[in-house]
CSV table of C-alpha atoms in Angstrom, one decimal:
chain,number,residue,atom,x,y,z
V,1,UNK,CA,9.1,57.9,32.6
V,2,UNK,CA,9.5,59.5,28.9
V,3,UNK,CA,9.6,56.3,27.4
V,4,UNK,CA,6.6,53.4,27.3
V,5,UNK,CA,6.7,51.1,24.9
V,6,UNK,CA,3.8,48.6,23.6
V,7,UNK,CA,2.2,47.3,20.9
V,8,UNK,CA,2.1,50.3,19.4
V,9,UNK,CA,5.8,51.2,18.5
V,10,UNK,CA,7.1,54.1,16.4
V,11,UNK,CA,9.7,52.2,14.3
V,12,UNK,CA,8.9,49.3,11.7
V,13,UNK,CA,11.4,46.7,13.5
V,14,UNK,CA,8.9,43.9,14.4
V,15,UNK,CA,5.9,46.1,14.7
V,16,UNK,CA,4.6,44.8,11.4
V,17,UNK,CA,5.4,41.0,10.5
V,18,UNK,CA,4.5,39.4,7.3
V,19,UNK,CA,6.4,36.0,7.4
V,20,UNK,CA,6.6,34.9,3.9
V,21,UNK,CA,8.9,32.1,4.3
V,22,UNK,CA,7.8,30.4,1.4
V,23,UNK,CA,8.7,33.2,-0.9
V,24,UNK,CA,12.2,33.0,-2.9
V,25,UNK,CA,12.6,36.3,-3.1
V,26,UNK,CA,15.6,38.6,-3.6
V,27,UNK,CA,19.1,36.9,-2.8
V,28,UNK,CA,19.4,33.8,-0.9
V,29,UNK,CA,20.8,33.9,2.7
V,30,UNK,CA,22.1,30.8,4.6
V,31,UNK,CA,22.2,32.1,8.3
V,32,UNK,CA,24.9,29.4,10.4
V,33,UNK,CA,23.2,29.4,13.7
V,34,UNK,CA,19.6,29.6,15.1
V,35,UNK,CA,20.4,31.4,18.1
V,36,UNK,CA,18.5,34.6,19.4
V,37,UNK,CA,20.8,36.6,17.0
V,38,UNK,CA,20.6,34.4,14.0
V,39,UNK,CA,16.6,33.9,14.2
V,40,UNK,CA,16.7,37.3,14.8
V,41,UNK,CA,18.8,38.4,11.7
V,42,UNK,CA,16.6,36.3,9.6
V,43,UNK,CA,12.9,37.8,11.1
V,44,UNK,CA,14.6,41.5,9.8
V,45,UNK,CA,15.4,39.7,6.6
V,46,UNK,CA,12.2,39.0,5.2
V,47,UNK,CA,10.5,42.1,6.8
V,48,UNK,CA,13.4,43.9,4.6
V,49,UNK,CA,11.9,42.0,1.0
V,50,UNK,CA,14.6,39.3,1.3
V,51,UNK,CA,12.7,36.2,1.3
V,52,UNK,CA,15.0,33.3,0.3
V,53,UNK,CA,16.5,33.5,3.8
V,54,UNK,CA,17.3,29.8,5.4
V,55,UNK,CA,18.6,29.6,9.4
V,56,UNK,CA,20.7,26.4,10.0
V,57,UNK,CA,21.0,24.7,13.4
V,58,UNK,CA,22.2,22.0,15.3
V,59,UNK,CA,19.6,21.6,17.8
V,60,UNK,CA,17.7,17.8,18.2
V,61,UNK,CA,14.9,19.1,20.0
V,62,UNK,CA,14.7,23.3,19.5
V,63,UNK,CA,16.7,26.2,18.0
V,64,UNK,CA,17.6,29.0,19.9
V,65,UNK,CA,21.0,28.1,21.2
V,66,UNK,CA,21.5,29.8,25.0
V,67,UNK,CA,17.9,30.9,25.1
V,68,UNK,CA,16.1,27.4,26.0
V,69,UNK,CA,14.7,25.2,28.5
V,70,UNK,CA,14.4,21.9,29.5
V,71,UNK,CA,11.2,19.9,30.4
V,72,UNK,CA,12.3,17.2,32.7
V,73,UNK,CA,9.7,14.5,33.7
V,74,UNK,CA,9.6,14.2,38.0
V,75,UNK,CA,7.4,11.8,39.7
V,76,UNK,CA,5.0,12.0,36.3
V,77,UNK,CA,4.9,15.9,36.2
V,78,UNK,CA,6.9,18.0,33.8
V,79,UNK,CA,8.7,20.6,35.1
V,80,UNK,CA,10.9,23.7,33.4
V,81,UNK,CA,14.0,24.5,34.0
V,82,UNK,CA,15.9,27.5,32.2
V,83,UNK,CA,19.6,26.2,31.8
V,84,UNK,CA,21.4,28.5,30.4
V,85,UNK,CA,20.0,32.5,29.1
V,86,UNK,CA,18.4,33.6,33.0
V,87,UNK,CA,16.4,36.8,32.2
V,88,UNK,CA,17.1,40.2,29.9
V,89,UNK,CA,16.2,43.7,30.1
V,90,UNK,CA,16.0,46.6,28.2
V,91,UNK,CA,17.8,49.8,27.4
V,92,UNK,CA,18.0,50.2,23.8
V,93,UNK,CA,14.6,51.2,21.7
V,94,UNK,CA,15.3,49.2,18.6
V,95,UNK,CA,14.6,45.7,20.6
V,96,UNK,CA,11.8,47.5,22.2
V,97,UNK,CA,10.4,46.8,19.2
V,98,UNK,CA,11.5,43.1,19.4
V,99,UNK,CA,10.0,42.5,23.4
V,100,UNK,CA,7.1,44.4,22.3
V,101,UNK,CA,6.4,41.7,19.3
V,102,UNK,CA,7.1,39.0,21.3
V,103,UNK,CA,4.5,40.1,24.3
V,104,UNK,CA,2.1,40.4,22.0
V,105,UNK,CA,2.6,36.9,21.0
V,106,UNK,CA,2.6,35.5,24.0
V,107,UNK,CA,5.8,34.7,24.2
V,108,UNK,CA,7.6,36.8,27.4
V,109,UNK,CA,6.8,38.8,30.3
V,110,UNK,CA,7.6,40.7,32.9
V,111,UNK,CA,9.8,38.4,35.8
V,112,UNK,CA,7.6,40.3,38.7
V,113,UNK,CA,9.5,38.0,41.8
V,114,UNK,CA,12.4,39.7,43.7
V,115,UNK,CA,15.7,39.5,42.3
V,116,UNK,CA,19.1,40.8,43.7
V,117,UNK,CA,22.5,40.0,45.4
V,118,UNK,CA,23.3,36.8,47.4
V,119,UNK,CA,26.6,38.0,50.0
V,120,UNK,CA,27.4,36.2,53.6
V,121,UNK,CA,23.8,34.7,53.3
V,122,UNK,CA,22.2,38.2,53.0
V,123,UNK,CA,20.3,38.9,50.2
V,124,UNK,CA,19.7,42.6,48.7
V,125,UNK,CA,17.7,44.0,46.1
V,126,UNK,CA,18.9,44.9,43.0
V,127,UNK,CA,18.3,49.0,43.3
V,128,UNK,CA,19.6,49.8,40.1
V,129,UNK,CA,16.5,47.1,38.1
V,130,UNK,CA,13.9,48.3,36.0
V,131,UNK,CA,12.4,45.2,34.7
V,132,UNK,CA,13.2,42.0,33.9
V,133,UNK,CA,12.0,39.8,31.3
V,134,UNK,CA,11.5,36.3,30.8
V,135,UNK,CA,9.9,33.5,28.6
V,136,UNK,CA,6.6,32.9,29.5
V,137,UNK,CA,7.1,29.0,29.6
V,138,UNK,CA,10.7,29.7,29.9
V,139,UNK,CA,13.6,30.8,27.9
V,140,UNK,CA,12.2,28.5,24.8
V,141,UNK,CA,9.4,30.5,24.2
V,142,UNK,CA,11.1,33.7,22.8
V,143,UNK,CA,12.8,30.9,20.6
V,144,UNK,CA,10.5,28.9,19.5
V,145,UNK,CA,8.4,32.4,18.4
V,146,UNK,CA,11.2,33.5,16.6
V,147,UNK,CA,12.0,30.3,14.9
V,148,UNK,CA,7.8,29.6,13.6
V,149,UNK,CA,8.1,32.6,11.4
V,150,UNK,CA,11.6,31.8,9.7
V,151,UNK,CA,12.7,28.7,7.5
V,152,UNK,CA,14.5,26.5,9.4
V,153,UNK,CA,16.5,23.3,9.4
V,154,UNK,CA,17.3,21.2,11.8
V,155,UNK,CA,18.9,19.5,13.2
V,156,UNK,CA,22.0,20.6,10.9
V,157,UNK,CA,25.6,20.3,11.4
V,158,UNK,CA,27.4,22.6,8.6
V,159,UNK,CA,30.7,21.3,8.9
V,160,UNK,CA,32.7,23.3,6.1
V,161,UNK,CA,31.6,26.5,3.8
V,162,UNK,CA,33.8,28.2,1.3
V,163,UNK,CA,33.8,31.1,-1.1
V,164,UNK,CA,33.9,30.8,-4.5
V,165,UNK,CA,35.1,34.0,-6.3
V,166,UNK,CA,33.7,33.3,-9.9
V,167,UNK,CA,30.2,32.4,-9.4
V,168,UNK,CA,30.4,35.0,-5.7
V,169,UNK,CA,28.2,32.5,-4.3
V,170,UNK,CA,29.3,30.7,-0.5
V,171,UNK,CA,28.7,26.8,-1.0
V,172,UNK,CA,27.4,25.8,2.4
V,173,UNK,CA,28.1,22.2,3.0
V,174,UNK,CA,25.7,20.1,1.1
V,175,UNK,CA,23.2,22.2,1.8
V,176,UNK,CA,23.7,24.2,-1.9
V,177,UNK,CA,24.9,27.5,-2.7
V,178,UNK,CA,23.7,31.2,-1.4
V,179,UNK,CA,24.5,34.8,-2.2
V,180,UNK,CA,25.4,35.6,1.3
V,181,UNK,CA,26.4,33.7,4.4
V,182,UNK,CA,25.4,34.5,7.7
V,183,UNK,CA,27.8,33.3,10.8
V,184,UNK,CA,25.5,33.6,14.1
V,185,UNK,CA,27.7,32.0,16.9
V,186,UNK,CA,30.9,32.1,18.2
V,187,UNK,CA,33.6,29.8,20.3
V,188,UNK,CA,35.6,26.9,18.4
V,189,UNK,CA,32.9,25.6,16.1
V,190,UNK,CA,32.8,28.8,14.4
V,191,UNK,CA,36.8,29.4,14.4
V,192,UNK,CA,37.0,25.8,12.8
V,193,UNK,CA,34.2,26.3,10.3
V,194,UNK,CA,35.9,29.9,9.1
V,195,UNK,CA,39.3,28.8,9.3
V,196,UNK,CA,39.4,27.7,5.7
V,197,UNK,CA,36.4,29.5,4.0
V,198,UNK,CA,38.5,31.9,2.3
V,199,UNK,CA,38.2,35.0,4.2
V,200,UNK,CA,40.9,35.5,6.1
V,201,UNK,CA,40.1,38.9,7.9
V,202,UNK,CA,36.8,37.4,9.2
V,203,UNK,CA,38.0,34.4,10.3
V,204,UNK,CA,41.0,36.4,12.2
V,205,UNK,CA,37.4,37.8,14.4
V,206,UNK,CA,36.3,34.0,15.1
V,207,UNK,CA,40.1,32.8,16.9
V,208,UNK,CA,38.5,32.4,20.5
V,209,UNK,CA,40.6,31.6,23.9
V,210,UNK,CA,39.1,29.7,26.8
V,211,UNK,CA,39.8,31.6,30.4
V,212,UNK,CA,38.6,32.5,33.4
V,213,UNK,CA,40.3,35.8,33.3
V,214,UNK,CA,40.9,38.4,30.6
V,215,UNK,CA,44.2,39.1,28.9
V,216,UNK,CA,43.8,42.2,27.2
V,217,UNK,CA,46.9,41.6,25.6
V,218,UNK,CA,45.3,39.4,23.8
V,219,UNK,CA,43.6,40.1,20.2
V,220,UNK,CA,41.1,37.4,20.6
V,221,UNK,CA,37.5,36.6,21.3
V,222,UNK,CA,37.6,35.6,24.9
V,223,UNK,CA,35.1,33.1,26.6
V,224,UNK,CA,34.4,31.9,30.1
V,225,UNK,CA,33.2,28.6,31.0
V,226,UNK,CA,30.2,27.3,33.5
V,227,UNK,CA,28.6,25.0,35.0
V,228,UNK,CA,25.2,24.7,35.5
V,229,UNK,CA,23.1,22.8,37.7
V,230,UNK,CA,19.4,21.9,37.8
V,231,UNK,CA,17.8,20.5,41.3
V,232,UNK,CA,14.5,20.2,41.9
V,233,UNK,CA,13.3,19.6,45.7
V,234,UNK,CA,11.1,18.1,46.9
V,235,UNK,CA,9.2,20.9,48.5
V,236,UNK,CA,9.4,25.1,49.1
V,237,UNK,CA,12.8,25.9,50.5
V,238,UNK,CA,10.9,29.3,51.5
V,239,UNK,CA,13.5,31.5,50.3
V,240,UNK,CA,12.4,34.9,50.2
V,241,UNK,CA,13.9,35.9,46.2
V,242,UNK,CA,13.5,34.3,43.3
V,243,UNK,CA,16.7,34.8,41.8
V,244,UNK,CA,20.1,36.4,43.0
V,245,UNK,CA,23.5,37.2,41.8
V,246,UNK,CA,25.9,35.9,43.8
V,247,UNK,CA,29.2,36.9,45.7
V,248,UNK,CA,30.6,33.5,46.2
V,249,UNK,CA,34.3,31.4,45.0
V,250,UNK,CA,32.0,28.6,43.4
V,251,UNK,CA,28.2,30.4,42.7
V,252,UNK,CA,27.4,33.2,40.6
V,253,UNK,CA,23.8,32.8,40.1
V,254,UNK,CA,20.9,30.3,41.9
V,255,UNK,CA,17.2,31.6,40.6
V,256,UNK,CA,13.9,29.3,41.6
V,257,UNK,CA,12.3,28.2,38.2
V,258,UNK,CA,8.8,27.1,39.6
V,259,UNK,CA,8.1,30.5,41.2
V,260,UNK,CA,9.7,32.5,37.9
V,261,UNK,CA,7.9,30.4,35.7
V,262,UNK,CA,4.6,30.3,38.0
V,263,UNK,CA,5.1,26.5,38.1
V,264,UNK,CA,4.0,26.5,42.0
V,265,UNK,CA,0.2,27.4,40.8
V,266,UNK,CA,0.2,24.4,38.6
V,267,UNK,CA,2.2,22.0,40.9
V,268,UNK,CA,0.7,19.1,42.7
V,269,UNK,CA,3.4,17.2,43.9
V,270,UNK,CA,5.0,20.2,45.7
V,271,UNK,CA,8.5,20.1,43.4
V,272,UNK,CA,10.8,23.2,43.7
V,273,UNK,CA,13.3,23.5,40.4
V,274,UNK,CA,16.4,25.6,40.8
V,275,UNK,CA,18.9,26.4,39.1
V,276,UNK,CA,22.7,27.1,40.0
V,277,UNK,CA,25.3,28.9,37.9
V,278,UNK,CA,28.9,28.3,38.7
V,279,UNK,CA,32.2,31.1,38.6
V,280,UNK,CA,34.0,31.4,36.3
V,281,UNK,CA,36.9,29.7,38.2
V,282,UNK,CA,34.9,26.7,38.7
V,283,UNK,CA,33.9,26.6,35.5
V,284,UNK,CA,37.7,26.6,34.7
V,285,UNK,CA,39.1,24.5,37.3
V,286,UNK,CA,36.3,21.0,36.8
V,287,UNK,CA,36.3,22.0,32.1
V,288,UNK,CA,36.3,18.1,30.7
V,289,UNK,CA,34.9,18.0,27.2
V,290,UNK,CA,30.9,19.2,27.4
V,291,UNK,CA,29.8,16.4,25.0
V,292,UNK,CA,31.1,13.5,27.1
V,293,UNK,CA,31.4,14.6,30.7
V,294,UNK,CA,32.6,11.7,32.9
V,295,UNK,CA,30.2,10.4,35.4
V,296,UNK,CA,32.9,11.1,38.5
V,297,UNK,CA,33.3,14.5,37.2
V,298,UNK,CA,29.4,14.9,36.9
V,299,UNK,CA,28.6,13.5,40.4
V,300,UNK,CA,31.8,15.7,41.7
V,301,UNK,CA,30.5,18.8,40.4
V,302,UNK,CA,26.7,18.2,41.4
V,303,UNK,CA,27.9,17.6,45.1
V,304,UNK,CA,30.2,20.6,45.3
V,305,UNK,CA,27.3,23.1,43.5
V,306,UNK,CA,25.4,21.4,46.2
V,307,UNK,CA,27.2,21.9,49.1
V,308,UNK,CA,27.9,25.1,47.8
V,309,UNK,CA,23.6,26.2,47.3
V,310,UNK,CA,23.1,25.1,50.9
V,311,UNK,CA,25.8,27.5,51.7
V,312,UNK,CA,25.4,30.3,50.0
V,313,UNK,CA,21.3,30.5,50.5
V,314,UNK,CA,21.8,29.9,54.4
V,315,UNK,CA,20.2,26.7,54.6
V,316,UNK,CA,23.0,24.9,55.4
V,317,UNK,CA,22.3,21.1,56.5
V,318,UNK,CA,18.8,22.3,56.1
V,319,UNK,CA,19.0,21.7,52.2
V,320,UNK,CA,16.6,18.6,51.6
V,321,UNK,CA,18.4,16.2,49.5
V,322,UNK,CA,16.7,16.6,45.8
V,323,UNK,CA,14.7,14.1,44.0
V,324,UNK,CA,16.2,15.4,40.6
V,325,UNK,CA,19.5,16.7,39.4
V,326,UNK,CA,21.4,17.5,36.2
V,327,UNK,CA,24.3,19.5,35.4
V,328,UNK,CA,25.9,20.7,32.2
V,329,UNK,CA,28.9,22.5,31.3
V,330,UNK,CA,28.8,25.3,29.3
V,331,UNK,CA,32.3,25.3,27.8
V,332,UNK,CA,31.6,28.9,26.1
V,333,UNK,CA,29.5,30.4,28.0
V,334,UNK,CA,29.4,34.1,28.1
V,335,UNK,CA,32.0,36.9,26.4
V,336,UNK,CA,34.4,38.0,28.1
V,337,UNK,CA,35.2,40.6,26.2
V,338,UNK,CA,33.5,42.3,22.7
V,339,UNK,CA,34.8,43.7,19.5
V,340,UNK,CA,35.7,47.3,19.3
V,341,UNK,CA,32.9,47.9,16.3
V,342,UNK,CA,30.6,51.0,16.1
V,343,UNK,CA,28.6,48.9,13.6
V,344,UNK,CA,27.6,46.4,16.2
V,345,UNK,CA,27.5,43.4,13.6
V,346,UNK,CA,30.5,42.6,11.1
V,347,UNK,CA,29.9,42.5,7.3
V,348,UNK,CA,32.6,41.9,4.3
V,349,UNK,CA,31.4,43.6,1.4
V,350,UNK,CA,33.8,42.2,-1.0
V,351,UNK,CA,32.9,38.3,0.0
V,352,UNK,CA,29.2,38.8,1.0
V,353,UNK,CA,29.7,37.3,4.6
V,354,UNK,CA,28.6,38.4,7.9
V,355,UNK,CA,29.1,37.8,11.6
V,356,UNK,CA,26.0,38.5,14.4
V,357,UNK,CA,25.9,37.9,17.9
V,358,UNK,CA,26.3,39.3,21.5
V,359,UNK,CA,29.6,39.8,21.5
V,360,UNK,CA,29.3,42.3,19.2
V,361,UNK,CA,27.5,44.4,21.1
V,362,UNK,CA,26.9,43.4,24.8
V,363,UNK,CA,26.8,39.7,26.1
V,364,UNK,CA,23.2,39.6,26.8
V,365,UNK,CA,19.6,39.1,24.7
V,366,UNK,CA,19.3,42.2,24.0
V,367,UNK,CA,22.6,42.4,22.2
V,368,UNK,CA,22.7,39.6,20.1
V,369,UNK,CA,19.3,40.8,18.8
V,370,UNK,CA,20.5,44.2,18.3
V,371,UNK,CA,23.4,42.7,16.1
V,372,UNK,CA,21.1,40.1,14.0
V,373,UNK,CA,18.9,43.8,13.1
V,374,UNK,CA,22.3,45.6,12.1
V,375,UNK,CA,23.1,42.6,9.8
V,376,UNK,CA,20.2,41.9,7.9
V,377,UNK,CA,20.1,45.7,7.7
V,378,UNK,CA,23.9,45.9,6.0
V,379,UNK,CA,22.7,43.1,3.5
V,380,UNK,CA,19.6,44.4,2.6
V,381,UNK,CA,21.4,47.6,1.7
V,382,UNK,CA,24.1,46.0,0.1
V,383,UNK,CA,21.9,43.2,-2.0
V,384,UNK,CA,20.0,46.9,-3.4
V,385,UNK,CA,23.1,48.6,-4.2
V,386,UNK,CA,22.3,51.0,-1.4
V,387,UNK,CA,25.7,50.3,0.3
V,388,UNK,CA,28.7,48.4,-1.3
V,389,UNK,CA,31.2,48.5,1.7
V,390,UNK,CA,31.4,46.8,5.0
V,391,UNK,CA,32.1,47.2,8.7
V,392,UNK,CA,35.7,47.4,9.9
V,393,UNK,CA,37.3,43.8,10.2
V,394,UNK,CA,40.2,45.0,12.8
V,395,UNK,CA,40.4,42.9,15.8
V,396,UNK,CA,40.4,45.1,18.6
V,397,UNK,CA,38.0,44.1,21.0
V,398,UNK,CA,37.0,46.0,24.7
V,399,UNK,CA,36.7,44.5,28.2
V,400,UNK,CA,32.5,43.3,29.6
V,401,UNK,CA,32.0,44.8,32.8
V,402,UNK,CA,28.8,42.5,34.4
V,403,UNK,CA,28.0,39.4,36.5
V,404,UNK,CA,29.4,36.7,35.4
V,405,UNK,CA,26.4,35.2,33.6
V,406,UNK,CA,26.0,37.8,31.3
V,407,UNK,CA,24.9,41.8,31.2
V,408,UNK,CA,22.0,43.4,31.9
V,409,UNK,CA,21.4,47.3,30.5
V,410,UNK,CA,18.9,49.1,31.7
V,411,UNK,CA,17.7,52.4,31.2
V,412,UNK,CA,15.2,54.1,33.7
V,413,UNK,CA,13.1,55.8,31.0
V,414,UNK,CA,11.8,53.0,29.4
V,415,UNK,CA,9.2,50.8,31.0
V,416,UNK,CA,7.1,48.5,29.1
V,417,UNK,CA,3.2,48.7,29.8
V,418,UNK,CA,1.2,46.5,27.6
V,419,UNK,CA,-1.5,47.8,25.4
V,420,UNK,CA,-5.0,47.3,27.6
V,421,UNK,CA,-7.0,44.8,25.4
C-alpha cells in the first residue's frame, strides 16, 4: 500500500488541535446545524484563527444529526443501537486527517466483523472493502468528540435568519447577530429557513423533492426516505456477518449492533440488537409525518420489517420474537442526487453565507466532513481578504450511484495503521 495514515499526518487538518472556544476571535460565525459537517466546519474554524465560531442544533439529548445512537434500557442493561449513519470509509487524504484525530481520541475504529451482500438468503463478501469504520461506542462517539471541542447550543430551533445589507451582518433568530452564517443540513427545514433570508440564489440550492426515484429533469435537491428498525433478541441468531447490504423489495441494510459494537463481551443477559434499513420504496410507500407516526402505522411497519428480517437472513419462522423494538422514519434520509460543484461546499461572497454537507460532495461521512473543511476554508480566506468571491450558485446537480443507505469510497492505497504506543 503507498498510503498509511496515523497519528502522524503530513497536512495540518486535525493533526494539531488547539480548541479555544472561549476566544472571540476574528469574525463571528453562527453554524445552522450540528451535524458531522457543521461540527466539522467549525473544528477547521478555530484551527484557521477564527474563534467566535457558535454551532446551533436541535438535538435534546446530542448533536451530530445522522451520526448517533441510541441507548435503550432492556431487562436493566443498556444496550446501543446505531439508527441511522452505519459505518464510513476512506478514500480521500484530507479526512485522513479527520479519522486519524478521532482514533487517537478514542473515538472510532476499525469495524473488523464481515460485512457484505445479503441476495436469495446468500450472503457474500464485499470484495471491493478496504476498511470500515465505526464509533467506538457507536455512531455518537465521532459526535460527541467533535462537538466537546466546539461551542455549542442546544437544544436550538433557529426558526428564521435574514440578511441585513447595511450593517452586512445575518441576524440569526434571537440568537444575535454574526458576520457569516453557516447552513449545515438540508431537506425542508433548511428550504423553509432560506426561503426568505434574502438570498435568493442560495436558497434556489435548498428547494428539496421527496422520491423514491430520481428525476433528473428535475433542478432540485432530491431525497429518499427510510425506515429504520431496531430489534433486539433475546439471544445469538448465529448469523455468520455482521452487517450486509441487501437485494431485497423491503430491506436494504440489517447489521448486528452487539457484535459491531463488541456489546456480546459485556452482555449478561444474552440480548442481540439489530438493526434493519428499509428501500427506498418502502420508505415511500408507509411516509406519515416522522414527528407523529401513528401507532397502526408503527406496529404495521415493525411487523412487515419483521417478517421481512426473517426472510431475507434465512431464518424464516426461526426468528425468535424480540423482547425490544423501535422504528423511526427517516423522512430525508440520504441524497439522491448532489450538486454539480467542483468546490465541494457553496459560499456567497457578496452575502457572507455558506452551505456544507454531503450532498455536496458524496452522501456519506466522509463527504460531509470534506465539505465542512472546504467551507471554513472559503471563510477564512475571505474574512483575511485572501479571497473575495464565491463558489458557483447554479443548480445543476449529478446522479449518486451507491446502496441505498448512503456511499462508501474507497481507495486501496490507503490503509489506516495506528501509531504503536
Amino acid at each position: 500500500m503507498c498510503v498509511i495514515y496515523s497519528y502522524r499526518v503530513q497536512q495540518p487538518t486535525f493533526s494539531r488541535f488547539d480548541r479555544g472556544v472561549n476566544m472571540a476571535t476574528g469574525p463571528s460565525v453562527a453554524v445552522v446545524g450540528g451535524g458531522i459537517s457543521g461540527l466539522v466546519c467549525a473544528v477547521r474554524l478555530t484551527q484557521l484563527g477564527i474563534q467566535n465560531v457558535t454551532v446551533f442544533d436541535t438535538g435534546k439529548h446530542a448533536a451530530g444529526g445522522r451520526c448517533s445512537s441510541r441507548h435503550v434500557n432492556i431487562d436493566g442493561r443498556l444496550h446501543t443501537f446505531d439508527h441511522s449513519t452505519q459505518y464510513f470509509t476512506v478514500s480521500d487524504k484530507r479526512f485522513c486527517n479527520v479519522v486519524s484525530f478521532l482514533h487517537s481520541q478514542g473515538a472510532v475504529k476499525v469495524w473488523q466483523g464481515r460485512l457484505g451482500h445479503l441476495k436469495d438468503g446468500n450472503f457474500f463478501p464485499m470484495k471491493s472493502l478496504t476498511q470500515a469504520f465505526v464509533g467506538v461506542d457507536g455512531m455518537s462517539s465521532i459526535s460527541s468528540c467533535l462537538s466537546s471541542r466546539v461551542n455549542l447550543k442546544r437544544p436550538v430551533w433557529i426558526g428564521k435568519v435574514s440578511w441585513e445589507d447595511v450593517s452586512r451582518k445575518w441576524k440569526v433568530d434571537r440568537c444575535g447577530y454574526f458576520d457569516y452564517l453557516v447552513i449545515a443540513h438540508n431537506g425542508k427545514c433548511a428550504d423553509r429557513l432560506m426561503s426568505d433570508a434574502g438570498v435568493p440564489k442560495v436558497h434556489r440550492l435548498l428547494q428539496v423533492r421527496f422520491t423514491p426515484r430520481l428525476d433528473i429533469k428535475d433542478k432540485r435537491m432530491q431525497l429518499s426516505s427510510l425506515w429504520m428498525l431496531m430489534a433486539a433478541f433475546p439471544k445469538s441468531l448465529c448469523l455468520s456477518y455482521e452487517g450486509a447490504h441487501v437485494e431485497d423489495p423491503d430491506i436494504s441494510w440489517v447489521a448486528n449492533n452487539t457484535a459491531k459494537l463488541s456489546q456480546n463481551k459485556m452482555s449478561v443477559n444474552g440480548i442481540e440488537c439489530w438493526t434493519v434499513f428499509s428501500t427506498k420504496e418502502f420508505g415511500s410507500a408507509h411516509k406519515v409525518p416522522q414527528e407523529n407516526i401513528p401507532p397502526r402505522k408503527e406496529k404495521q411497519v415493525t411487523d412487515e420489517l419483521l417478517t421481512a428480517f426473517a426472510r431475507v437472513t434465512g431464518l424464516g419462522s426461526k426468528l425468535p420474537p424480540p423482547r425490544y423494538t423501535k422504528v423511526q422514519l427517516w423522512g430525508a434520509a440520504v441524497p439522491l442526487n448532489t450538486l454539480y460543484t467542483k468546490e465541494e461546499c457553496v459560499f456567497d461572497g457578496q452575502h457572507n453565507v455558506g452551505i456544507c454537507g454531503d450532498w455536496l460532495v458524496s452522501p456519506c461521512i466522509q463527504g460531509a466532513a470534506v465539505s465542512g473543511l472546504r467551507l471554513a476554508e472559503f471563510i477564512q480566506n475571505h474574512s483575511s481578504g485572501t479571497d473575495r468571491t464565491g463558489t458557483n450558485l447554479q443548480p445543476e446537480f449529478t446522479a449518486v450511484d451507491g446502496p441505498v443507505i448512503g456511499s462508501f469510497p474507497t481507495d486501496s492505497s490507503i490503509i489506516f495503521k495506528p501509531k504503536a504506543t
